mmCIF file of C-alpha atoms and ligand atoms in Angstrom:
data_model
loop_
_atom_site.group_PDB
_atom_site.id
_atom_site.type_symbol
_atom_site.label_atom_id
_atom_site.label_comp_id
_atom_site.label_asym_id
_atom_site.label_seq_id
_atom_site.Cartn_x
_atom_site.Cartn_y
_atom_site.Cartn_z
ATOM 1 C CA UNK T 21 0.000 0.000 0.000
ATOM 2 C CA UNK T 22 1.008 3.601 -0.611
ATOM 3 C CA UNK T 23 -0.159 6.330 1.784
ATOM 4 C CA UNK T 24 0.018 9.899 0.517
ATOM 5 C CA UNK T 25 -0.319 12.846 2.879
ATOM 6 C CA UNK T 26 -1.763 15.967 1.316
ATOM 7 C CA UNK T 27 -2.573 19.414 2.686
ATOM 8 C CA UNK T 28 -1.488 23.028 2.688
ATOM 9 C CA UNK T 29 2.101 24.155 3.357
ATOM 10 C CA UNK T 30 2.799 23.868 7.080
ATOM 11 C CA UNK T 31 0.172 21.155 7.650
ATOM 12 C CA UNK T 32 2.831 18.811 9.049
ATOM 13 C CA UNK T 33 2.822 16.332 6.145
ATOM 14 C CA UNK T 34 6.539 15.509 6.416
ATOM 15 C CA UNK T 35 6.684 15.344 10.225
ATOM 16 C CA UNK T 36 3.605 13.137 10.493
ATOM 17 C CA UNK T 37 4.650 11.116 7.440
ATOM 18 C CA UNK T 38 8.017 10.254 8.966
ATOM 19 C CA UNK T 39 6.379 9.150 12.222
ATOM 20 C CA UNK T 40 3.643 7.168 10.487
ATOM 21 C CA UNK T 41 6.195 5.386 8.281
ATOM 22 C CA UNK T 42 8.119 4.339 11.383
ATOM 23 C CA UNK T 43 4.993 2.867 12.994
ATOM 24 C CA UNK T 44 4.007 0.985 9.845
ATOM 25 C CA UNK T 45 7.608 0.011 9.016
ATOM 26 C CA UNK T 46 7.194 1.661 5.641
ATOM 27 C CA UNK T 47 9.704 3.824 3.783
ATOM 28 C CA UNK T 48 9.119 7.570 4.050
ATOM 29 C CA UNK T 49 9.502 9.730 0.935
ATOM 30 C CA UNK T 50 9.088 13.506 0.788
ATOM 31 C CA UNK T 51 8.235 14.549 -2.769
ATOM 32 C CA UNK T 52 9.972 17.955 -2.434
ATOM 33 C CA UNK T 53 13.187 16.260 -1.214
ATOM 34 C CA UNK T 54 12.937 13.747 -4.076
ATOM 35 C CA UNK T 55 12.582 16.605 -6.599
ATOM 36 C CA UNK T 56 15.542 18.462 -5.049
ATOM 37 C CA UNK T 57 17.730 15.331 -5.212
ATOM 38 C CA UNK T 58 16.769 14.566 -8.830
ATOM 39 C CA UNK T 59 17.048 18.149 -10.072
ATOM 40 C CA UNK T 60 20.126 19.125 -8.027
ATOM 41 C CA UNK T 61 18.498 22.422 -6.996
ATOM 42 C CA UNK T 62 16.369 23.571 -4.056
ATOM 43 C CA UNK T 63 12.655 24.206 -4.625
ATOM 44 C CA UNK T 64 13.378 27.926 -4.292
ATOM 45 C CA UNK T 65 16.121 27.720 -6.960
ATOM 46 C CA UNK T 66 13.902 25.759 -9.339
ATOM 47 C CA UNK T 67 11.154 28.418 -8.997
ATOM 48 C CA UNK T 68 13.714 31.219 -9.453
ATOM 49 C CA UNK T 69 15.690 29.790 -12.366
ATOM 50 C CA UNK T 70 13.160 27.683 -14.238
ATOM 51 C CA UNK T 71 9.773 28.982 -13.111
ATOM 52 C CA UNK T 72 6.716 27.468 -11.446
ATOM 53 C CA UNK T 73 5.452 25.724 -14.597
ATOM 54 C CA UNK T 74 8.702 23.761 -14.857
ATOM 55 C CA UNK T 75 8.393 22.868 -11.149
ATOM 56 C CA UNK T 76 4.815 21.614 -11.661
ATOM 57 C CA UNK T 77 5.906 19.473 -14.620
ATOM 58 C CA UNK T 78 8.701 17.753 -12.729
ATOM 59 C CA UNK T 79 6.493 17.448 -9.640
ATOM 60 C CA UNK T 80 3.948 15.432 -11.681
ATOM 61 C CA UNK T 81 6.693 13.409 -13.361
ATOM 62 C CA UNK T 82 8.343 12.381 -10.068
ATOM 63 C CA UNK T 83 5.001 11.733 -8.356
ATOM 64 C CA UNK T 84 4.168 9.241 -11.124
ATOM 65 C CA UNK T 85 7.658 7.747 -10.942
ATOM 66 C CA UNK T 86 7.416 7.147 -7.181
ATOM 67 C CA UNK T 87 3.891 5.722 -7.298
ATOM 68 C CA UNK T 88 4.758 3.394 -10.189
ATOM 69 C CA UNK T 89 8.070 2.170 -8.802
ATOM 70 C CA UNK T 90 7.515 2.009 -5.031
ATOM 71 C CA UNK T 91 5.277 0.181 -2.582
ATOM 72 C CA UNK T 92 4.846 0.206 1.205
ATOM 73 C CA UNK T 93 5.688 3.862 1.441
ATOM 74 C CA UNK T 94 4.330 6.965 3.131
ATOM 75 C CA UNK T 95 4.635 9.838 0.670
ATOM 76 C CA UNK T 96 4.346 13.475 1.770
ATOM 77 C CA UNK T 97 3.617 15.606 -1.292
ATOM 78 C CA UNK T 98 3.843 19.403 -1.680
ATOM 79 C CA UNK T 99 0.940 21.676 -0.818
ATOM 80 C CA UNK T 100 0.260 22.290 -4.506
ATOM 81 C CA UNK T 101 0.721 18.729 -5.768
ATOM 82 C CA UNK T 102 -2.987 17.724 -5.620
ATOM 83 C CA UNK T 103 -3.991 20.791 -7.659
ATOM 84 C CA UNK T 104 -2.138 20.138 -10.934
ATOM 85 C CA UNK T 105 -2.540 17.720 -13.845
ATOM 86 C CA UNK T 106 -4.185 14.450 -12.872
ATOM 87 C CA UNK T 107 -2.158 14.180 -9.674
ATOM 88 C CA UNK T 108 -5.179 13.623 -7.443
ATOM 89 C CA UNK T 109 -6.353 10.736 -9.664
ATOM 90 C CA UNK T 110 -2.858 9.239 -9.464
ATOM 91 C CA UNK T 111 -3.024 9.558 -5.676
ATOM 92 C CA UNK T 112 -6.424 7.883 -5.573
ATOM 93 C CA UNK T 113 -5.480 4.744 -7.496
ATOM 94 C CA UNK T 114 -6.443 1.376 -6.044
ATOM 95 C CA UNK T 115 -3.258 0.739 -4.043
ATOM 96 C CA UNK T 116 -2.996 4.356 -2.829
ATOM 97 C CA UNK T 117 -4.736 5.969 0.156
ATOM 98 C CA UNK T 118 -4.673 9.750 0.151
ATOM 99 C CA UNK T 119 -5.110 11.539 3.473
ATOM 100 C CA UNK T 120 -5.885 15.254 3.811
ATOM 101 C CA UNK T 121 -4.451 16.962 6.896
ATOM 102 C CA UNK T 122 -6.920 19.771 7.496
ATOM 103 C CA UNK T 123 -5.990 22.964 9.407
ATOM 104 C CA UNK T 124 -7.440 26.483 9.415
ATOM 105 C CA UNK T 125 -5.749 29.427 7.616
ATOM 106 C CA UNK T 126 -4.941 31.226 10.905
ATOM 107 C CA UNK T 127 -3.306 28.155 12.389
ATOM 108 C CA UNK T 128 -1.298 27.497 9.196
ATOM 109 C CA UNK T 129 -0.190 31.130 8.866
ATOM 110 C CA UNK T 130 1.117 31.204 12.463
ATOM 111 C CA UNK T 131 3.082 28.048 11.850
ATOM 112 C CA UNK T 132 4.411 29.223 8.480
ATOM 113 C CA UNK T 133 5.411 32.778 9.351
ATOM 114 C CA UNK T 134 8.952 31.975 10.538
ATOM 115 C CA UNK T 135 9.463 29.275 7.912
ATOM 116 C CA UNK T 136 8.364 31.193 4.857
ATOM 117 C CA UNK T 137 11.817 32.067 3.452
ATOM 118 C CA UNK T 138 12.302 28.704 1.734
ATOM 119 C CA UNK T 139 8.784 28.656 0.315
ATOM 120 C CA UNK T 140 8.662 30.703 -2.896
ATOM 121 C CA UNK T 141 4.882 31.215 -2.911
ATOM 122 C CA UNK T 142 4.804 32.979 0.474
ATOM 123 C CA UNK T 143 8.348 34.304 1.037
ATOM 124 C CA UNK T 144 7.339 37.840 -0.060
ATOM 125 C CA UNK T 145 4.623 38.214 2.613
ATOM 126 C CA UNK T 146 6.044 40.374 5.375
ATOM 127 C CA UNK T 147 3.330 40.476 8.026
ATOM 128 C CA UNK T 148 1.272 37.808 9.745
ATOM 129 C CA UNK T 149 -1.904 39.615 8.562
ATOM 130 C CA UNK T 150 -0.814 39.478 4.896
ATOM 131 C CA UNK T 151 0.180 35.829 5.239
ATOM 132 C CA UNK T 152 -3.121 34.892 6.929
ATOM 133 C CA UNK T 153 -5.103 36.603 4.167
ATOM 134 C CA UNK T 154 -3.056 34.907 1.446
ATOM 135 C CA UNK T 155 -3.396 31.466 3.049
ATOM 136 C CA UNK T 156 -7.157 31.976 3.475
ATOM 137 C CA UNK T 157 -7.710 32.723 -0.216
ATOM 138 C CA UNK T 158 -5.227 30.127 -1.450
ATOM 139 C CA UNK T 159 -6.614 27.366 0.769
ATOM 140 C CA UNK T 160 -10.144 28.175 -0.389
ATOM 141 C CA UNK T 161 -8.994 27.822 -4.023
ATOM 142 C CA UNK T 162 -7.263 24.522 -3.311
ATOM 143 C CA UNK T 163 -9.867 22.958 -1.064
ATOM 144 C CA UNK T 164 -11.834 21.228 -3.809
ATOM 145 C CA UNK T 165 -8.698 19.265 -4.717
ATOM 146 C CA UNK T 166 -7.853 18.427 -1.127
ATOM 147 C CA UNK T 167 -11.398 17.213 -0.538
ATOM 148 C CA UNK T 168 -10.873 14.485 -3.147
ATOM 149 C CA UNK T 169 -8.692 12.656 -0.603
ATOM 150 C CA UNK T 170 -9.977 9.281 0.566
ATOM 151 C CA UNK T 171 -9.580 10.245 4.252
ATOM 152 C CA UNK T 172 -9.571 13.537 6.091
ATOM 153 C CA UNK T 173 -7.975 14.215 9.477
ATOM 154 C CA UNK T 174 -8.581 17.347 11.570
ATOM 155 C CA UNK T 175 -4.959 18.097 12.424
ATOM 156 C CA UNK T 176 -5.092 21.136 14.723
ATOM 157 C CA UNK T 177 -3.951 20.962 18.365
ATOM 158 C CA UNK T 178 -2.924 17.322 18.150
ATOM 159 C CA UNK T 179 0.454 15.746 18.726
ATOM 160 C CA UNK T 180 2.263 13.890 15.971
ATOM 161 C CA UNK T 181 1.758 10.659 17.920
ATOM 162 C CA UNK T 182 -2.026 11.299 18.243
ATOM 163 C CA UNK T 183 -2.348 12.036 14.537
ATOM 164 C CA UNK T 184 -0.394 8.945 13.511
ATOM 165 C CA UNK T 185 -2.530 6.830 15.840
ATOM 166 C CA UNK T 186 -5.807 8.139 14.423
ATOM 167 C CA UNK T 187 -4.564 7.621 10.858
ATOM 168 C CA UNK T 188 -3.609 4.007 11.630
ATOM 169 C CA UNK T 189 -7.043 3.502 13.263
ATOM 170 C CA UNK T 190 -8.819 4.779 10.136
ATOM 171 C CA UNK T 191 -6.663 2.683 7.832
ATOM 172 C CA UNK T 192 -7.099 -0.712 9.492
HETATM 173 C C1 LIG U 227 4.106 24.408 -2.594
HETATM 174 C C2 LIG U 227 4.413 23.747 -1.425
HETATM 175 C C3 LIG U 227 5.780 23.333 -1.073
HETATM 176 C C4 LIG U 227 6.616 23.149 -2.343
HETATM 177 C C5 LIG U 227 6.533 24.377 -3.212
HETATM 178 C C6 LIG U 227 5.119 24.713 -3.627
HETATM 179 C C7 LIG U 227 2.687 24.798 -2.847
HETATM 180 O O1 LIG U 227 5.749 22.133 -0.332
HETATM 181 O O2 LIG U 227 6.209 22.014 -3.059
HETATM 182 O O3 LIG U 227 7.114 25.430 -2.480
HETATM 183 O O4 LIG U 227 2.336 25.075 -4.018
HETATM 184 O O5 LIG U 227 1.900 24.816 -1.874
HETATM 185 P P1 LIG U 227 5.284 22.045 1.222
HETATM 186 O O6 LIG U 227 3.791 21.937 1.257
HETATM 187 O O7 LIG U 227 5.934 20.780 1.699
HETATM 188 O O8 LIG U 227 5.798 23.265 1.893
#
């Protein structure tokens, strides 16, 4: 089985994914890290030098590569991955369970504010108010894709261990 974790930037996909993979004795893969390793550039550099459209193309290509070649993995994808091409269909194939980690814009913005430098879509937002407004609009636009996930977990105010436990409970 392949478990994909989807959700907005700052939702905790990688942190929870790593923990969940340990519990299930699966391999953990972070799609952004995979892209960086394959392309030899950071996400920020890819956006800067090659543009977002190039990033979205390679994101889809590597998502397909991982899902075709791997099994027994937990895969944390980027916040935008579900919203391009047929990525959500790929992540809803028979052997794949997609899980949406749902958090509110205010909660996400607070978490993201000090970590925004490496994230090209939000690095220009200088105040918490501007970031909260951006996340609110952006999340609203993306929600219809996220809601295609097979499972949804309310991820606010819960520890990583609690979230992993409730995911395992819903899976088996
Ligand atoms: C993006 C999210 C990032 C990364 C890129 C674009 C997005 O991943 O893929 O900066 O469009 O939301 P994280 O969600 O892991 O930060």
